[in-house]
């Protein structure tokens, strides 16, 4: 494998692109991404650019599919490749948050019921500590009716980014969620454990007893994610 | 692969038959179809005919199994092949609905509980927008007692088609559902997301809070289904 | 494959033994049987004998493992093979019921909650019509305390058979269930759909609405089980 | 395979190490262990030592990864290998309990909701008889705030061991559980059936009816675990 891959914004470490491809497949394998949804990274050498697959199912993404966009989500070198209509979610998140270098948009199945009921999706497990504050729920109708609830322009993407604020996760009513992190491995961790924490919370809520959530003074994101990454990547990258 | 396959009603594009076979296997792989259930298409050149597998488990269907029927569900060229006893569901749907070119009948597991309780199965996710109107529930007893609840004649099939009306989905009490669409890829999308939306609604209902369903003015079927079809088909067609 | 296999009670069609082996693996693959549980048939030529694997996990059973027992569950030709301690469930069912030629004992996971709560496990799906009458629940304490709740003698097996009566299924409190049928394919159908109907009933009950169960005048066991058998067997027999 | 493998505390039967590796992979395959969690055994010839993998995902553990520790969880022969930060769970359990020769720490997914609600996780199935007494729930805040809720020293490990007392299982609030047993096969059985019993109890609780739990006079751990071990190990050890 080449050491670097060429992109318009400058060469990118091939291992990072390999991680981006793996991220897409990992989240598909674990059921967080269905046949749609997408994972991106900020260009490591060029903060006004981000890298995202051309439009195709996450389980099938490979390095050749990765395209470069500016933060208004214009393609830098489109070459007839079809693009995700919802890429504005990514561009606006990078524009609003200098600390964000990786973004996931998914239809995470157990998160959607929280998005339509107002039931707070808070951390009950230490491994989902990033959910210690209740994630906000974005209502797309607040920026006007849109058929299909899709985020197809910068105005909608910007509204979503404002709802996200400085949080790691925002729910999108009747649609899914957006997850951000400082790097690709952490965004995969967060996207996966948002779904798993949701599943466990559904169960805990069924008991109709008070729930002890993770407290602010004990919340801590896992510091080291190499071990989980090793096994998740091994399962999808042959 | 030959460009076309010969059927009594005229040659059919081999790629379309390949999609019909894939549809059957996709819905089996995703748990919508159990060892029974079936998928059909209207003959593309002969609207008074439809194409449906001989009787066998959906996961095992191949192109050689596809038979042709008239809209009364008589076989055109039976050659001793055993037929699905419930094929009348298909024939009557095509007869009643000129806009329908593909039909699925399944025992979709999470849909059955809705069929026996009156709990409305409405869209809470944009990707299931086709469920924006509550699907009707068909009661087979209304056309007389039938042992086993099977749809085995045109009278029963016609009654079901009348309950379906102009909707995309009808539930069959204590039995399953029928899903219709303008083409084979869309009917697979609808059959699969009827099940997934049902699963998410079960979860949302468990919270005992008001649910925001997809509103009529924001509902929109996905326009393009090529990306999901690419990955679903790749998973079952070797 | 030989046409017949020799057993002390007389030769048995090799295809029937192959079906018995497949039954064990099918129910393991579908999660009805865990690492324990067992499937047996009555000897087709010798109604005072039955055929059951030596003690081993159901997923691993092969034709060489099948042993013969009399209806008091004594081995006819043990040859040092270890036996299931709960084989008395089978012998007593065959002794009590001339119409029964196949028996399954399992820890079917979603059936156990019904066995400890008194919640009736009735058919809500036509394909589980055999559950139209509420299955009885057997309480092993009624024949004396037994550590581990195992059925290890003919007295306990006979008590279970009396609770079963003329039904197809009996639940065993805190333990699992027993399923009987006229033949091996039907007992697999019944064991699998007892689990699936239980799963669907859990969901239907969660809605807290009245449930329309399958009515006695519309209940009918599927007449033909060849199609499901074809696919289930293909999935486990290589 | 060599008959024995060399460890600082003395040679260990290679079959026992093979079982330790299998235990890790079995619990990963069955979803009890996620990308973290760990399984250990006491050194069979040296009761002041225990054997545990270097830090890596349980599904990937092999014999070469096994390290030796003293009961204060100091490595005996570290050779730059990275260690699980939570190994103190194991050391303190061995120190407190002479009857314990195997320990599992997991984030068993359905157990966590019990840990944060006070809902008692008691045995409703005979195969989980070891849960006949309600497992205690350990509150890590009782030994001081810790960010991330991890057990990273002997004080915390000792506190957990005191909460465990003479029981087979203790829940860790918002984190997971610890399971102990006299040998490696039994600890796998207990860790797996703690999860399965939790799943079945969630279902039974949903009925809102009184539950008959396993009574003390009928509880009995399975005596023989060779059959389940045969199939579980075959599924993961190629």
mmCIF file of N, CA, C and O in Angstrom, chain A residues 6-57:
data_model
loop_
_atom_site.group_PDB
_atom_site.id
_atom_site.type_symbol
_atom_site.label_atom_id
_atom_site.label_comp_id
_atom_site.label_asym_id
_atom_site.label_seq_id
_atom_site.Cartn_x
_atom_site.Cartn_y
_atom_site.Cartn_z
ATOM 1 N N UNK A 6 -2.993 10.768 -3.014
ATOM 2 C CA UNK A 6 -3.094 12.161 -3.440
ATOM 3 C C UNK A 6 -4.535 12.648 -3.449
ATOM 4 O O UNK A 6 -5.421 11.991 -3.980
ATOM 5 N N UNK A 7 -4.755 13.796 -2.832
ATOM 6 C CA UNK A 7 -6.029 14.504 -2.900
ATOM 7 C C UNK A 7 -5.736 15.941 -3.304
ATOM 8 O O UNK A 7 -4.602 16.410 -3.105
ATOM 9 N N UNK A 8 -6.734 16.626 -3.838
ATOM 10 C CA UNK A 8 -6.483 18.011 -4.271
ATOM 11 C C UNK A 8 -5.911 18.880 -3.158
ATOM 12 O O UNK A 8 -5.025 19.706 -3.400
ATOM 13 N N UNK A 9 -6.375 18.666 -1.937
ATOM 14 C CA UNK A 9 -5.921 19.499 -0.824
ATOM 15 C C UNK A 9 -4.564 19.099 -0.283
ATOM 16 O O UNK A 9 -4.108 19.672 0.706
ATOM 17 N N UNK A 10 -3.937 18.086 -0.884
ATOM 18 C CA UNK A 10 -2.648 17.623 -0.413
ATOM 19 C C UNK A 10 -2.684 16.130 -0.135
ATOM 20 O O UNK A 10 -3.755 15.547 0.017
ATOM 21 N N UNK A 11 -1.495 15.498 -0.063
ATOM 22 C CA UNK A 11 -1.450 14.056 0.168
ATOM 23 C C UNK A 11 -1.966 13.697 1.563
ATOM 24 O O UNK A 11 -1.819 14.472 2.509
ATOM 25 N N UNK A 12 -2.578 12.517 1.647
ATOM 26 C CA UNK A 12 -3.132 12.040 2.925
ATOM 27 C C UNK A 12 -2.523 10.676 3.208
ATOM 28 O O UNK A 12 -2.408 9.834 2.299
ATOM 29 N N UNK A 13 -2.150 10.467 4.435
ATOM 30 C CA UNK A 13 -1.612 9.184 4.865
ATOM 31 C C UNK A 13 -2.568 8.056 4.464
ATOM 32 O O UNK A 13 -3.769 8.098 4.763
ATOM 33 N N UNK A 14 -2.029 7.042 3.787
ATOM 34 C CA UNK A 14 -2.876 5.949 3.301
ATOM 35 C C UNK A 14 -3.547 5.199 4.455
ATOM 36 O O UNK A 14 -4.662 4.679 4.318
ATOM 37 N N UNK A 15 -2.868 5.149 5.582
ATOM 38 C CA UNK A 15 -3.452 4.465 6.738
ATOM 39 C C UNK A 15 -4.696 5.185 7.258
ATOM 40 O O UNK A 15 -5.628 4.546 7.751
ATOM 41 N N UNK A 16 -4.707 6.513 7.125
ATOM 42 C CA UNK A 16 -5.882 7.258 7.573
ATOM 43 C C UNK A 16 -7.069 6.999 6.643
ATOM 44 O O UNK A 16 -8.205 6.833 7.112
ATOM 45 N N UNK A 17 -6.804 6.949 5.345
ATOM 46 C CA UNK A 17 -7.884 6.621 4.403
ATOM 47 C C UNK A 17 -8.384 5.195 4.660
ATOM 48 O O UNK A 17 -9.587 4.915 4.618
ATOM 49 N N UNK A 18 -7.452 4.311 4.956
ATOM 50 C CA UNK A 18 -7.835 2.935 5.278
ATOM 51 C C UNK A 18 -8.737 2.905 6.518
ATOM 52 O O UNK A 18 -9.715 2.144 6.582
ATOM 53 N N UNK A 19 -8.444 3.731 7.487
ATOM 54 C CA UNK A 19 -9.297 3.829 8.675
ATOM 55 C C UNK A 19 -10.672 4.411 8.324
ATOM 56 O O UNK A 19 -11.693 3.992 8.880
ATOM 57 N N UNK A 20 -10.697 5.371 7.409
ATOM 58 C CA UNK A 20 -11.978 5.958 6.999
ATOM 59 C C UNK A 20 -12.853 4.912 6.302
ATOM 60 O O UNK A 20 -14.061 4.804 6.570
ATOM 61 N N UNK A 21 -12.240 4.120 5.439
ATOM 62 C CA UNK A 21 -12.971 3.035 4.772
ATOM 63 C C UNK A 21 -13.445 2.015 5.805
ATOM 64 O O UNK A 21 -14.605 1.576 5.794
ATOM 65 N N UNK A 22 -12.556 1.649 6.708
ATOM 66 C CA UNK A 22 -12.910 0.688 7.755
ATOM 67 C C UNK A 22 -14.071 1.210 8.596
ATOM 68 O O UNK A 22 -14.988 0.466 8.953
ATOM 69 N N UNK A 23 -14.044 2.494 8.907
ATOM 70 C CA UNK A 23 -15.096 3.096 9.739
ATOM 71 C C UNK A 23 -16.465 2.884 9.113
ATOM 72 O O UNK A 23 -17.441 2.530 9.784
ATOM 73 N N UNK A 24 -16.534 3.083 7.801
ATOM 74 C CA UNK A 24 -17.793 2.935 7.095
ATOM 75 C C UNK A 24 -18.288 1.492 7.180
ATOM 76 O O UNK A 24 -19.450 1.217 7.485
ATOM 77 N N UNK A 25 -17.366 0.583 6.946
ATOM 78 C CA UNK A 25 -17.750 -0.836 6.967
ATOM 79 C C UNK A 25 -18.057 -1.336 8.372
ATOM 80 O O UNK A 25 -18.933 -2.169 8.573
ATOM 81 N N UNK A 26 -17.296 -0.863 9.364
ATOM 82 C CA UNK A 26 -17.538 -1.266 10.758
ATOM 83 C C UNK A 26 -18.954 -0.857 11.180
ATOM 84 O O UNK A 26 -19.709 -1.643 11.748
ATOM 85 N N UNK A 27 -19.303 0.386 10.909
ATOM 86 C CA UNK A 27 -20.622 0.847 11.351
ATOM 87 C C UNK A 27 -21.735 0.151 10.573
ATOM 88 O O UNK A 27 -22.836 -0.042 11.103
ATOM 89 N N UNK A 28 -21.473 -0.261 9.340
ATOM 90 C CA UNK A 28 -22.456 -1.058 8.599
ATOM 91 C C UNK A 28 -22.583 -2.446 9.227
ATOM 92 O O UNK A 28 -23.689 -2.930 9.487
ATOM 93 N N UNK A 29 -21.446 -3.065 9.503
ATOM 94 C CA UNK A 29 -21.481 -4.422 10.075
ATOM 95 C C UNK A 29 -22.203 -4.448 11.419
ATOM 96 O O UNK A 29 -22.916 -5.403 11.740
ATOM 97 N N UNK A 30 -22.024 -3.407 12.231
ATOM 98 C CA UNK A 30 -22.642 -3.377 13.558
ATOM 99 C C UNK A 30 -24.067 -2.829 13.525
ATOM 100 O O UNK A 30 -24.677 -2.614 14.573
ATOM 101 N N UNK A 31 -24.613 -2.556 12.333
ATOM 102 C CA UNK A 31 -26.021 -2.181 12.226
ATOM 103 C C UNK A 31 -26.306 -0.724 12.523
ATOM 104 O O UNK A 31 -27.471 -0.330 12.594
ATOM 105 N N UNK A 32 -25.270 0.091 12.713
ATOM 106 C CA UNK A 32 -25.496 1.518 12.939
ATOM 107 C C UNK A 32 -25.823 2.207 11.615
ATOM 108 O O UNK A 32 -26.722 3.050 11.543
ATOM 109 N N UNK A 33 -25.090 1.858 10.589
ATOM 110 C CA UNK A 33 -25.390 2.362 9.246
ATOM 111 C C UNK A 33 -26.195 1.309 8.494
ATOM 112 O O UNK A 33 -25.836 0.134 8.486
ATOM 113 N N UNK A 34 -27.275 1.727 7.876
ATOM 114 C CA UNK A 34 -28.024 0.829 6.993
ATOM 115 C C UNK A 34 -27.446 0.993 5.583
ATOM 116 O O UNK A 34 -26.234 1.165 5.425
ATOM 117 N N UNK A 35 -28.263 0.937 4.567
ATOM 118 C CA UNK A 35 -27.742 1.042 3.191
ATOM 119 C C UNK A 35 -27.384 2.478 2.841
ATOM 120 O O UNK A 35 -26.850 2.746 1.764
ATOM 121 N N UNK A 36 -27.710 3.406 3.746
ATOM 122 C CA UNK A 36 -27.368 4.802 3.553
ATOM 123 C C UNK A 36 -26.493 5.242 4.732
ATOM 124 O O UNK A 36 -26.011 4.421 5.473
ATOM 125 N N UNK A 37 -26.329 6.534 4.931
ATOM 126 C CA UNK A 37 -25.477 7.019 6.017
ATOM 127 C C UNK A 37 -24.041 7.123 5.538
ATOM 128 O O UNK A 37 -23.682 6.548 4.498
ATOM 129 N N UNK A 38 -23.229 7.905 6.282
ATOM 130 C CA UNK A 38 -21.878 8.176 5.797
ATOM 131 C C UNK A 38 -20.968 8.641 6.915
ATOM 132 O O UNK A 38 -21.422 9.173 7.934
ATOM 133 N N UNK A 39 -19.669 8.453 6.672
ATOM 134 C CA UNK A 39 -18.615 8.821 7.610
ATOM 135 C C UNK A 39 -17.610 9.694 6.858
ATOM 136 O O UNK A 39 -17.244 9.370 5.731
ATOM 137 N N UNK A 40 -17.167 10.775 7.491
ATOM 138 C CA UNK A 40 -16.163 11.630 6.841
ATOM 139 C C UNK A 40 -15.063 11.997 7.828
ATOM 140 O O UNK A 40 -15.212 11.843 9.043
ATOM 141 N N UNK A 41 -13.962 12.480 7.270
ATOM 142 C CA UNK A 41 -12.890 13.098 8.081
ATOM 143 C C UNK A 41 -12.540 14.464 7.488
ATOM 144 O O UNK A 41 -12.688 14.693 6.289
ATOM 145 N N UNK A 42 -12.042 15.351 8.354
ATOM 146 C CA UNK A 42 -11.473 16.605 7.872
ATOM 147 C C UNK A 42 -10.128 16.282 7.216
ATOM 148 O O UNK A 42 -9.389 15.397 7.682
ATOM 149 N N UNK A 43 -9.819 16.968 6.140
ATOM 150 C CA UNK A 43 -8.516 16.775 5.508
ATOM 151 C C UNK A 43 -7.430 17.133 6.526
ATOM 152 O O UNK A 43 -7.423 18.248 7.057
ATOM 153 N N UNK A 44 -6.513 16.210 6.817
ATOM 154 C CA UNK A 44 -5.576 16.448 7.929
ATOM 155 C C UNK A 44 -4.616 17.624 7.679
ATOM 156 O O UNK A 44 -4.149 18.236 8.651
ATOM 157 N N UNK A 45 -4.359 17.927 6.420
ATOM 158 C CA UNK A 45 -3.416 19.018 6.119
ATOM 159 C C UNK A 45 -4.117 20.286 5.681
ATOM 160 O O UNK A 45 -3.486 21.312 5.456
ATOM 161 N N UNK A 46 -5.445 20.231 5.552
ATOM 162 C CA UNK A 46 -6.168 21.331 4.943
ATOM 163 C C UNK A 46 -7.530 21.465 5.614
ATOM 164 O O UNK A 46 -8.523 20.886 5.155
ATOM 165 N N UNK A 47 -7.595 22.238 6.685
ATOM 166 C CA UNK A 47 -8.798 22.243 7.528
ATOM 167 C C UNK A 47 -10.048 22.788 6.852
ATOM 168 O O UNK A 47 -11.144 22.644 7.406
ATOM 169 N N UNK A 48 -9.905 23.387 5.672
ATOM 170 C CA UNK A 48 -11.087 23.881 4.948
ATOM 171 C C UNK A 48 -11.634 22.834 3.976
ATOM 172 O O UNK A 48 -12.460 23.152 3.121
ATOM 173 N N UNK A 49 -11.199 21.621 4.098
ATOM 174 C CA UNK A 49 -11.643 20.546 3.226
ATOM 175 C C UNK A 49 -12.008 19.315 4.056
ATOM 176 O O UNK A 49 -11.466 19.116 5.148
ATOM 177 N N UNK A 50 -12.923 18.516 3.511
ATOM 178 C CA UNK A 50 -13.189 17.214 4.171
ATOM 179 C C UNK A 50 -13.284 16.117 3.124
ATOM 180 O O UNK A 50 -13.459 16.383 1.930
ATOM 181 N N UNK A 51 -13.142 14.882 3.600
ATOM 182 C CA UNK A 51 -13.072 13.697 2.740
ATOM 183 C C UNK A 51 -14.239 12.764 3.048
ATOM 184 O O UNK A 51 -14.463 12.396 4.210
ATOM 185 N N UNK A 52 -14.971 12.374 1.981
ATOM 186 C CA UNK A 52 -16.214 11.607 2.142
ATOM 187 C C UNK A 52 -16.377 10.751 0.899
ATOM 188 O O UNK A 52 -16.042 11.181 -0.212
ATOM 189 N N UNK A 53 -16.918 9.588 1.067
ATOM 190 C CA UNK A 53 -17.142 8.689 -0.075
ATOM 191 C C UNK A 53 -18.100 9.310 -1.088
ATOM 192 O O UNK A 53 -18.966 10.105 -0.737
ATOM 193 N N UNK A 54 -17.936 8.953 -2.363
ATOM 194 C CA UNK A 54 -19.025 9.182 -3.305
ATOM 195 C C UNK A 54 -20.249 8.429 -2.811
ATOM 196 O O UNK A 54 -20.146 7.575 -1.915
ATOM 197 N N UNK A 55 -21.416 8.711 -3.377
ATOM 198 C CA UNK A 55 -22.658 8.093 -2.932
ATOM 199 C C UNK A 55 -22.642 6.593 -3.203
ATOM 200 O O UNK A 55 -22.643 6.170 -4.360
ATOM 201 N N UNK A 56 -22.570 5.832 -2.156
ATOM 202 C CA UNK A 56 -22.765 4.383 -2.271
ATOM 203 C C UNK A 56 -22.956 3.805 -0.876
ATOM 204 O O UNK A 56 -22.650 4.449 0.129
ATOM 205 N N UNK A 57 -23.454 2.568 -0.834
ATOM 206 C CA UNK A 57 -23.748 1.955 0.462
ATOM 207 C C UNK A 57 -22.479 1.819 1.294
ATOM 208 O O UNK A 57 -21.439 1.400 0.776
#
